[in-house]
PDB file of C-alpha atoms in Angstrom:
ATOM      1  CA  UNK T   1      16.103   1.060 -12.785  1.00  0.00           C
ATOM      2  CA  UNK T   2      16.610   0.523 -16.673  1.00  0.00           C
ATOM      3  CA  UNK T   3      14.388  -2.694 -17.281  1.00  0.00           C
ATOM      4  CA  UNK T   4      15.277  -5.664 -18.660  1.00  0.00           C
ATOM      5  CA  UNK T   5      17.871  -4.918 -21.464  1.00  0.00           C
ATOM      6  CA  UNK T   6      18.011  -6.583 -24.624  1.00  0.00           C
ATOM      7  CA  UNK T   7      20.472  -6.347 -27.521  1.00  0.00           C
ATOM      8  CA  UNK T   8      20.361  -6.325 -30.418  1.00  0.00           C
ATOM      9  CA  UNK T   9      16.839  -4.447 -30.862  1.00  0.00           C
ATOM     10  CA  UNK T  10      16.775  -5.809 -34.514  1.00  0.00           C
ATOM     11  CA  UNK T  11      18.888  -8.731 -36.461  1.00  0.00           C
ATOM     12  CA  UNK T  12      18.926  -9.638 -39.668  1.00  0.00           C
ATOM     13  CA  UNK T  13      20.699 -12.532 -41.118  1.00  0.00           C
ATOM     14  CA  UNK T  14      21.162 -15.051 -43.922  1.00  0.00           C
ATOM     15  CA  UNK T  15      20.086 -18.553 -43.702  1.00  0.00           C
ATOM     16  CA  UNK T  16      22.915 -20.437 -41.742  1.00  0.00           C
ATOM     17  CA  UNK T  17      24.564 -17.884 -39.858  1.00  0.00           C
ATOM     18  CA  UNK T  18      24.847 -17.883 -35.591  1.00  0.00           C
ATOM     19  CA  UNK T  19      22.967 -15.417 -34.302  1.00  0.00           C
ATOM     20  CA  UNK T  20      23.087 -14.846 -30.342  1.00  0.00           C
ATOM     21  CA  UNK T  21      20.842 -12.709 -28.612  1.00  0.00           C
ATOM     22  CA  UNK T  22      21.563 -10.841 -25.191  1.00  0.00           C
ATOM     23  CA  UNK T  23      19.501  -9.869 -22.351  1.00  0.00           C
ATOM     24  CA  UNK T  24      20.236  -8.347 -18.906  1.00  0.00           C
ATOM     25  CA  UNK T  25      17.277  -8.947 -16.340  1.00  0.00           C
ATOM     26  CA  UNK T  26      16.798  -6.263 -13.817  1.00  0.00           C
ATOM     27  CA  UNK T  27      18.939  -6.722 -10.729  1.00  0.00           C
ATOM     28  CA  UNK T  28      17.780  -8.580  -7.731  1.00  0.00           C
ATOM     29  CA  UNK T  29      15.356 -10.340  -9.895  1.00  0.00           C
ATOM     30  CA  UNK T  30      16.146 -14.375  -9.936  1.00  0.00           C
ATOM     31  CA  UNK T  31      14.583 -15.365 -12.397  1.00  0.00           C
ATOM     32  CA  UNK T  32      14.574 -15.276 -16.318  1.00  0.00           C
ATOM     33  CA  UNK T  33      12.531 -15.913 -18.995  1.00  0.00           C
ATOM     34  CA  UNK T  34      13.795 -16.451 -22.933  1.00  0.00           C
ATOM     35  CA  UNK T  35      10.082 -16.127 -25.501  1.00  0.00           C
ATOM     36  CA  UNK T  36       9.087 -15.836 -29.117  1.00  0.00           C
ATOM     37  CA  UNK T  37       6.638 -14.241 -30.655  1.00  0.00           C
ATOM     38  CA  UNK T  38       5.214 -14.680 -34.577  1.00  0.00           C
ATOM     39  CA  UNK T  39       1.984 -13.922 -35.767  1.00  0.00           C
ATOM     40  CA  UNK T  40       0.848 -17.663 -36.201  1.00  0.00           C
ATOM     41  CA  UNK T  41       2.028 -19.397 -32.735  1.00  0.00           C
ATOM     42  CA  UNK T  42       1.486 -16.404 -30.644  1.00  0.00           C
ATOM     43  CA  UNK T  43       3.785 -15.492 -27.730  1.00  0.00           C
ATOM     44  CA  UNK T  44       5.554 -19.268 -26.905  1.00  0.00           C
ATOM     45  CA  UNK T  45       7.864 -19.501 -23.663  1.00  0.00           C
ATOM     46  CA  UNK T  46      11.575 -21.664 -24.890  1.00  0.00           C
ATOM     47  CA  UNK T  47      12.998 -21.467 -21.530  1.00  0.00           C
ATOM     48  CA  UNK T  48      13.463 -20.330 -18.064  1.00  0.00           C
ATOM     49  CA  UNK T  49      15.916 -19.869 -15.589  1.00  0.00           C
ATOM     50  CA  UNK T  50      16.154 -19.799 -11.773  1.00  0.00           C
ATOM     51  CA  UNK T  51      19.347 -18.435  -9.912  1.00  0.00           C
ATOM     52  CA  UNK T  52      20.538 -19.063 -13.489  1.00  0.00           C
ATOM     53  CA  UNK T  53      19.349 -22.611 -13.361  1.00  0.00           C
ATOM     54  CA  UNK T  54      18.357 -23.730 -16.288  1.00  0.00           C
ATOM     55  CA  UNK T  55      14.278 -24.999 -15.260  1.00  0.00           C
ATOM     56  CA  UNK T  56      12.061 -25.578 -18.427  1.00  0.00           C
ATOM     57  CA  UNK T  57      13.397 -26.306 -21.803  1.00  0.00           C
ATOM     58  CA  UNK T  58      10.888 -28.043 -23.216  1.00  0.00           C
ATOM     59  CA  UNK T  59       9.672 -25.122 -25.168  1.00  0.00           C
ATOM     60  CA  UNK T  60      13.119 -24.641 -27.389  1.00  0.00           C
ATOM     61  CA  UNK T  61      12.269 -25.464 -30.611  1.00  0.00           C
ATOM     62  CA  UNK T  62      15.134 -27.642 -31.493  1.00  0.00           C
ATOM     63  CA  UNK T  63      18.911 -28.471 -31.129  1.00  0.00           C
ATOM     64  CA  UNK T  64      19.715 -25.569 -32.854  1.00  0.00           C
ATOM     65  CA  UNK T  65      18.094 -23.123 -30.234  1.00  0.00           C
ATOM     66  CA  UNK T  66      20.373 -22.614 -26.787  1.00  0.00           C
ATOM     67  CA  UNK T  67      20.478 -20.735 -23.719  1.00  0.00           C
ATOM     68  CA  UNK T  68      22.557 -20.297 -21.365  1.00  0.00           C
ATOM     69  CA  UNK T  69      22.816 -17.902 -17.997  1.00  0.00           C
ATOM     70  CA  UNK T  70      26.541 -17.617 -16.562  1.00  0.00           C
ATOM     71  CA  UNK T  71      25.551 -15.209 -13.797  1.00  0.00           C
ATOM     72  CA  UNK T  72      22.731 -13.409 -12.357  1.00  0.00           C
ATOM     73  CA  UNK T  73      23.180 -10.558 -14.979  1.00  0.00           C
ATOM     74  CA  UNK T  74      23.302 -11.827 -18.132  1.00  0.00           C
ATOM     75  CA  UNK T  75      22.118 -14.599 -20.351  1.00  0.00           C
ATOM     76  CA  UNK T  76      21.981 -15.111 -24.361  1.00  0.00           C
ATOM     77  CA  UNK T  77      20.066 -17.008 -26.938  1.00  0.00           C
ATOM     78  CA  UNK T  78      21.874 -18.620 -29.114  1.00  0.00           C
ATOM     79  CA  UNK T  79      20.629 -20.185 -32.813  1.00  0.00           C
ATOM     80  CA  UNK T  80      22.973 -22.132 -35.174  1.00  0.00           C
ATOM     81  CA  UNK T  81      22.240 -22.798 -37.855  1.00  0.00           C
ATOM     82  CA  UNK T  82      19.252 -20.151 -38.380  1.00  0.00           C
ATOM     83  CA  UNK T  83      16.508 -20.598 -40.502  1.00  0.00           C
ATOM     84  CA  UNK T  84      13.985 -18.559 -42.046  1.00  0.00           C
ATOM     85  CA  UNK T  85      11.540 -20.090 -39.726  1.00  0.00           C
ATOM     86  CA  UNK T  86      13.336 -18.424 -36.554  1.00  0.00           C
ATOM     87  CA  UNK T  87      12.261 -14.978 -37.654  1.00  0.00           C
ATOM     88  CA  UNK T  88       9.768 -13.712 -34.893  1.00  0.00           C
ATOM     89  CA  UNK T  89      10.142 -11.249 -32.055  1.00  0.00           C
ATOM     90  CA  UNK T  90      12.175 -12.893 -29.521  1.00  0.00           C
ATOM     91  CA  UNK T  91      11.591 -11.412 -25.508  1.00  0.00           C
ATOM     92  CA  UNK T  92      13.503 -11.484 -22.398  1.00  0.00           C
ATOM     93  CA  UNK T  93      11.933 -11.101 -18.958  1.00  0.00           C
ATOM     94  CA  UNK T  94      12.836 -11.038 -15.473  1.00  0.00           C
ATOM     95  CA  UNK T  95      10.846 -11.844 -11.853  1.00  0.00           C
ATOM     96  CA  UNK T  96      12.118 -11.932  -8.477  1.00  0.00           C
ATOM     97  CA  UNK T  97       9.947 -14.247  -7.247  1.00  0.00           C
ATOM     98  CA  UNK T  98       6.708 -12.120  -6.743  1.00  0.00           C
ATOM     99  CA  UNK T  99       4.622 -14.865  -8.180  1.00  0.00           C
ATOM    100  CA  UNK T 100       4.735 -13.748 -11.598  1.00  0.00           C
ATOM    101  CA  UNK T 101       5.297 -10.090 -12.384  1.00  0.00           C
ATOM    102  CA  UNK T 102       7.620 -10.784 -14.918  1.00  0.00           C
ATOM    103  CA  UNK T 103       9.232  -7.543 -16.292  1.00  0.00           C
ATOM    104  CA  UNK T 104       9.605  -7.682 -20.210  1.00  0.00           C
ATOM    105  CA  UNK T 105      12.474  -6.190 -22.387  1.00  0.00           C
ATOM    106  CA  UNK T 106      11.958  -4.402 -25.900  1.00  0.00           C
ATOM    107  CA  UNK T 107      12.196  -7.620 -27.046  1.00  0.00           C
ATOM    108  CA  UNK T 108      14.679  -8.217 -30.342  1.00  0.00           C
ATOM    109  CA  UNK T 109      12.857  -8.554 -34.209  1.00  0.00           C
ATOM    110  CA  UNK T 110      14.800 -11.466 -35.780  1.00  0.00           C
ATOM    111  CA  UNK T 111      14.614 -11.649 -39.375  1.00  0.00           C
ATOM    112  CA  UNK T 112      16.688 -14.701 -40.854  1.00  0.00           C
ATOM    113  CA  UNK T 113      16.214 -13.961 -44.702  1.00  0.00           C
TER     114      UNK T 113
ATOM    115  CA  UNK L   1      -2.011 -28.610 -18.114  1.00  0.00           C
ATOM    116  CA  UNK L   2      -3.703 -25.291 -17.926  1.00  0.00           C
ATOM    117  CA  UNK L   3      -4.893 -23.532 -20.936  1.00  0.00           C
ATOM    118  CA  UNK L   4      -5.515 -20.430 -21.657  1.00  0.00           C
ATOM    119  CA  UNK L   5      -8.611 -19.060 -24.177  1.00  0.00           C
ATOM    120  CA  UNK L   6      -9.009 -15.638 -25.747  1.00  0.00           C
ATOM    121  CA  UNK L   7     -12.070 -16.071 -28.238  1.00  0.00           C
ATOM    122  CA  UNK L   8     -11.903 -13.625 -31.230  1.00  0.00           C
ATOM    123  CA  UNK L   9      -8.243 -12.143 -32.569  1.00  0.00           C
ATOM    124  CA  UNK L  10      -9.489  -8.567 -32.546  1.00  0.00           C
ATOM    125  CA  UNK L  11     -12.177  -6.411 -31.046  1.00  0.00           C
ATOM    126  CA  UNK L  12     -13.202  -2.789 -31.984  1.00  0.00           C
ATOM    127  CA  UNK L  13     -14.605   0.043 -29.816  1.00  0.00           C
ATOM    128  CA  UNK L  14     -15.225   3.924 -29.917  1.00  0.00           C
ATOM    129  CA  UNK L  15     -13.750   5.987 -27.454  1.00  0.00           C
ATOM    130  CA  UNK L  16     -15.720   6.556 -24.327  1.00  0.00           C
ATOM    131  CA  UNK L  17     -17.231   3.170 -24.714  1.00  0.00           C
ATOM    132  CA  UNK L  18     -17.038  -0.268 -22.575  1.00  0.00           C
ATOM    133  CA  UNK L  19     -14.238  -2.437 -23.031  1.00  0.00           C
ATOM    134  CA  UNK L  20     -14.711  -6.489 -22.413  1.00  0.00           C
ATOM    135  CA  UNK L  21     -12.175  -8.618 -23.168  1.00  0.00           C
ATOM    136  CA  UNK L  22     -12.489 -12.757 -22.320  1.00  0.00           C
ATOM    137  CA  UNK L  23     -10.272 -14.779 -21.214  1.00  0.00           C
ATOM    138  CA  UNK L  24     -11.618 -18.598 -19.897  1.00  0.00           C
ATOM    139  CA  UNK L  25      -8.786 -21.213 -18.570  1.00  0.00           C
ATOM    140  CA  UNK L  26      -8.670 -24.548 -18.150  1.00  0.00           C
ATOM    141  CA  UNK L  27      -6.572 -25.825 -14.658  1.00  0.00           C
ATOM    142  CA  UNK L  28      -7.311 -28.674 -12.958  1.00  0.00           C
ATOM    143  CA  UNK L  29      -6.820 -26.184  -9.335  1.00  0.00           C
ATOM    144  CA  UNK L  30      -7.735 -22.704  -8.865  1.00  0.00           C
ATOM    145  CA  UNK L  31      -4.985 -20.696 -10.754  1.00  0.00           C
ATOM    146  CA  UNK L  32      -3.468 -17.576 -10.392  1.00  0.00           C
ATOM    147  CA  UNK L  33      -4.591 -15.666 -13.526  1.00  0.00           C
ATOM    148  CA  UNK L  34      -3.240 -12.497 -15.002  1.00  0.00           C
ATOM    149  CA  UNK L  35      -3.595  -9.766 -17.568  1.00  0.00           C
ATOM    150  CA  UNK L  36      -0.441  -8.522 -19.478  1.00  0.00           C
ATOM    151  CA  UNK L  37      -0.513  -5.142 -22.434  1.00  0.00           C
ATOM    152  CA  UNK L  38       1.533  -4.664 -25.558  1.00  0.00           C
ATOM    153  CA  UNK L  39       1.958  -1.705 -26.916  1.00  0.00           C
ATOM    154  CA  UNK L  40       3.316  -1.512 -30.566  1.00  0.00           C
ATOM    155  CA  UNK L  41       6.663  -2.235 -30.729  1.00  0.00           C
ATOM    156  CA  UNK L  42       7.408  -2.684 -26.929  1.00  0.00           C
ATOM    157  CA  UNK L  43       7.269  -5.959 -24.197  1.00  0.00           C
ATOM    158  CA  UNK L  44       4.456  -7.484 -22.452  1.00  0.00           C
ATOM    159  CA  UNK L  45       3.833  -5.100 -19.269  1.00  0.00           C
ATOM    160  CA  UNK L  46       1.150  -6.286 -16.103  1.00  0.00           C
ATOM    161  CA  UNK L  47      -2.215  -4.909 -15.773  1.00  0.00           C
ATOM    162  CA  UNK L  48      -3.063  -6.571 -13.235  1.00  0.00           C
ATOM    163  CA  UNK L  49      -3.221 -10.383 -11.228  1.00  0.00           C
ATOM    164  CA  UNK L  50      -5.226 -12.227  -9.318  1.00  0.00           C
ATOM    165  CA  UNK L  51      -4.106 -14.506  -6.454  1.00  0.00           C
ATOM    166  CA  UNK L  52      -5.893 -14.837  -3.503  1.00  0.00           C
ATOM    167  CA  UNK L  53      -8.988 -13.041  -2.021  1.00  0.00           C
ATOM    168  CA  UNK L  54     -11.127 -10.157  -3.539  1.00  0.00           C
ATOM    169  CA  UNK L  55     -12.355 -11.884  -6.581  1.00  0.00           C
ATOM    170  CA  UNK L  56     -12.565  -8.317  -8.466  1.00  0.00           C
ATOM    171  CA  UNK L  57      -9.071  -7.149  -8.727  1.00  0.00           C
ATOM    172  CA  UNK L  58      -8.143  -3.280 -10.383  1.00  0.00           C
ATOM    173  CA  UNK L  59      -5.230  -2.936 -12.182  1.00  0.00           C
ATOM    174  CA  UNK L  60      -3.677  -0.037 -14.034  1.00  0.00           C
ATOM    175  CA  UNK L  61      -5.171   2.355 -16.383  1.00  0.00           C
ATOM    176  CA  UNK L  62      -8.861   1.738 -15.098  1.00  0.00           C
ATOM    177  CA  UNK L  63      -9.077  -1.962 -15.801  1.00  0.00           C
ATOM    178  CA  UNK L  64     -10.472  -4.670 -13.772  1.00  0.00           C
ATOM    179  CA  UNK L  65     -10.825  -8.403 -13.688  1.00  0.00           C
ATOM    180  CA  UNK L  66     -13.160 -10.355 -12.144  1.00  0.00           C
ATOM    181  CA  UNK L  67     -11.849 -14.117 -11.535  1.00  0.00           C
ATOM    182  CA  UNK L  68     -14.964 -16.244 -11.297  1.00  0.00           C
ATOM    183  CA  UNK L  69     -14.299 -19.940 -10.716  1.00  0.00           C
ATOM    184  CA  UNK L  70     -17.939 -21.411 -11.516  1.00  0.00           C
ATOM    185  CA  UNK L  71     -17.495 -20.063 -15.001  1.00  0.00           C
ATOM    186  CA  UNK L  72     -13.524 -20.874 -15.356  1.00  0.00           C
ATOM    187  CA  UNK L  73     -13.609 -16.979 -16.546  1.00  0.00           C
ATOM    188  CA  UNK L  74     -11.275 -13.742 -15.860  1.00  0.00           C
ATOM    189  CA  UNK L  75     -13.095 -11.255 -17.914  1.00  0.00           C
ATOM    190  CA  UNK L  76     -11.008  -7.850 -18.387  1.00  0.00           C
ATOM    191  CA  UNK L  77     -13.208  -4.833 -18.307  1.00  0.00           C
ATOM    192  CA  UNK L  78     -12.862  -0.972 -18.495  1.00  0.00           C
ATOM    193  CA  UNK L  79     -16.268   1.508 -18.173  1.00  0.00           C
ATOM    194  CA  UNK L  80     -14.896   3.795 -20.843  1.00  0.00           C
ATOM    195  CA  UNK L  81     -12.168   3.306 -23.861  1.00  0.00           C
ATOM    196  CA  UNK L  82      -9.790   5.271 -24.255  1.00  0.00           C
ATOM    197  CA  UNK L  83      -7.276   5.924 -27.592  1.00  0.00           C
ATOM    198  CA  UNK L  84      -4.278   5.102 -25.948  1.00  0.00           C
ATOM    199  CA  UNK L  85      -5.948   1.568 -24.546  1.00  0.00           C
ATOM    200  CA  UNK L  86      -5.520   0.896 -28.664  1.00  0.00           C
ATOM    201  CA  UNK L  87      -3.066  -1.893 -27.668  1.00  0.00           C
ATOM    202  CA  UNK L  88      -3.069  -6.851 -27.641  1.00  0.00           C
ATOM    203  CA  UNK L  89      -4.280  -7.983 -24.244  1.00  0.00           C
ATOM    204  CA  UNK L  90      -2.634 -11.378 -23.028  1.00  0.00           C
ATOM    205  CA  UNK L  91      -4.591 -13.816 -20.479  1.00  0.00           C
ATOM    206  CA  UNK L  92      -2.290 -15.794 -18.459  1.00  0.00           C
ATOM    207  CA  UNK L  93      -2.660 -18.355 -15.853  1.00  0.00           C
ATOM    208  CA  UNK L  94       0.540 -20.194 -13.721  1.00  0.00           C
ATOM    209  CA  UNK L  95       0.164 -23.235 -11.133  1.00  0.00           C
ATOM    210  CA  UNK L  96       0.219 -21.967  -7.474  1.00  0.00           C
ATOM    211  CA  UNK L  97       1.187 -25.214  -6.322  1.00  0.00           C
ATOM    212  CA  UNK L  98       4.519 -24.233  -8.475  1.00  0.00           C
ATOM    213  CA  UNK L  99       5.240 -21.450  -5.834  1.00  0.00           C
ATOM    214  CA  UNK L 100       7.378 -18.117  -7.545  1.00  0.00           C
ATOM    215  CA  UNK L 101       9.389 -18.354 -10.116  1.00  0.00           C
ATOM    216  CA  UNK L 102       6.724 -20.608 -11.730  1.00  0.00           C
ATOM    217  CA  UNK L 103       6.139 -19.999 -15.783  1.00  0.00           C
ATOM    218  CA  UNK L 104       2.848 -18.597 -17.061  1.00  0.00           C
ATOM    219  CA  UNK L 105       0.736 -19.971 -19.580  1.00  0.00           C
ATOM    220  CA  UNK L 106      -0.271 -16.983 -22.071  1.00  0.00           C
ATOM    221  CA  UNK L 107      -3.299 -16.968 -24.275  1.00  0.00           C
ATOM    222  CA  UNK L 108      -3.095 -16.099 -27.503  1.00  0.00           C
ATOM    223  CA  UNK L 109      -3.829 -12.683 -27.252  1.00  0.00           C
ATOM    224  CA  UNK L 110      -6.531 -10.465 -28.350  1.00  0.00           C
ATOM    225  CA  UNK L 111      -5.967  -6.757 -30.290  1.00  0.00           C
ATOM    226  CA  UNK L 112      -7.981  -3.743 -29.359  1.00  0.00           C
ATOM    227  CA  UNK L 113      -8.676  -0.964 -31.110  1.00  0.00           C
ATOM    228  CA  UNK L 114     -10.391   2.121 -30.415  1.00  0.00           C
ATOM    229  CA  UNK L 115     -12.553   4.276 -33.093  1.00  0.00           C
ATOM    230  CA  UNK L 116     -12.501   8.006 -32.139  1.00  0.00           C
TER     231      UNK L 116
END
């Protein structure tokens, strides 16, 4: 199996631009997980998804943070406008329901400059 | 709410020596609780959980846990360091009552290094 897949492995952007990030949980698993990581808040959860319903959003940041999941296979982060306050590590991870194991991508480093 | 707490940001060993890591949580039940690694540059990977049963739980690598609910503690522990343990350690605890799928809540990790 390949893992969770995320692309790209490293953005950077200017101040106002979309940026969308992409992640591919393993298969089988039904469940997904969208978090961000910075030095001074840690490792913070936005969202999750089960059979690509959308469960917990109360950890997105703002309207300008979205997520969506249009099948089992794929979802993407989405942030419009960005700001240089979005730059942080931002990871994907899957579970199939085996009360947390969650399986963790590579992760994508965000820089908005 | 449950809460997670890793005292300290960083602790330092020498190779061969014994590794202790804390981790208390706050849950108003008995939680599952969990260990997670990061290497440099990669994702969050399990070392090892705690559900049900056997309070001391092994995990990969040579670590252990021991989930002790007078003293709301999962302490990680390894007899002897090794370089390539250099790595953060996140504490996590989830709801059981939230059945799978349910979202963990991580500490704020600690880093470990290890002195040759």
């Amino acid at each position: 199996d390949a893992g969770v897949i995320q692309s790209p492995r490293h953005e950077v952007t200017e101040m106002g631009q979309e940026v969308t990030l992409r992640c591919k949980p393993i298969s089988g698993h039904n469940s997904l997980f969208w978090y961000r990581q910075t030095m001074m808040r840690g490792l913070e959860l936005l969202i999750y998804f089960n059979n690509n319903v959308p469960i917990d959003d109360s950890g997105m940041p703002e309207d300008r943070f979205s997520a969506k999941m249009p099948n089992a296979s794929f979802s993407t982060l989405k942030i419009q406008p960005s700001e240089p306050r979005d730059s942080a590590v931002y990871f994907c991870a899957s579970e199939r329901g085996s009360y947390n194991e969650q399986f963790f991508g590579p992760g994508t480093r965000l820089t908005v400059l | 709410a449950q809460s997670v707490t890793q005292l300290g940001s960083h602790v330092s060993v020498s190779e061969g020596a014994l590794v202790l890591l804390r981790c208390n949580y706050s849950s108003s039940v008995p939680p599952y609780l969990f260990w997670y690694v990061q290497y440099p540059n990669q994702g969050l990977q399990l070392l090892l959980k705690y559900t049900t049963g056997a309070t001391l739980v092994k995990g990969i690598n040579g670590f252990e846990a021991e989930f002790k609910k007078s003293e709301t503690s999962f302490h990680l522990t390894k007899p002897s360091a090794h370089m390539s343990d250099a790595a953060e350690y996140f504490c996590a605890v989830s709801d059981p009552r939230a059945g799978a799928n349910s979202k963990l809540t991580f500490g704020k990790g600690i880093t470990l290094s290890v002195r040759p």
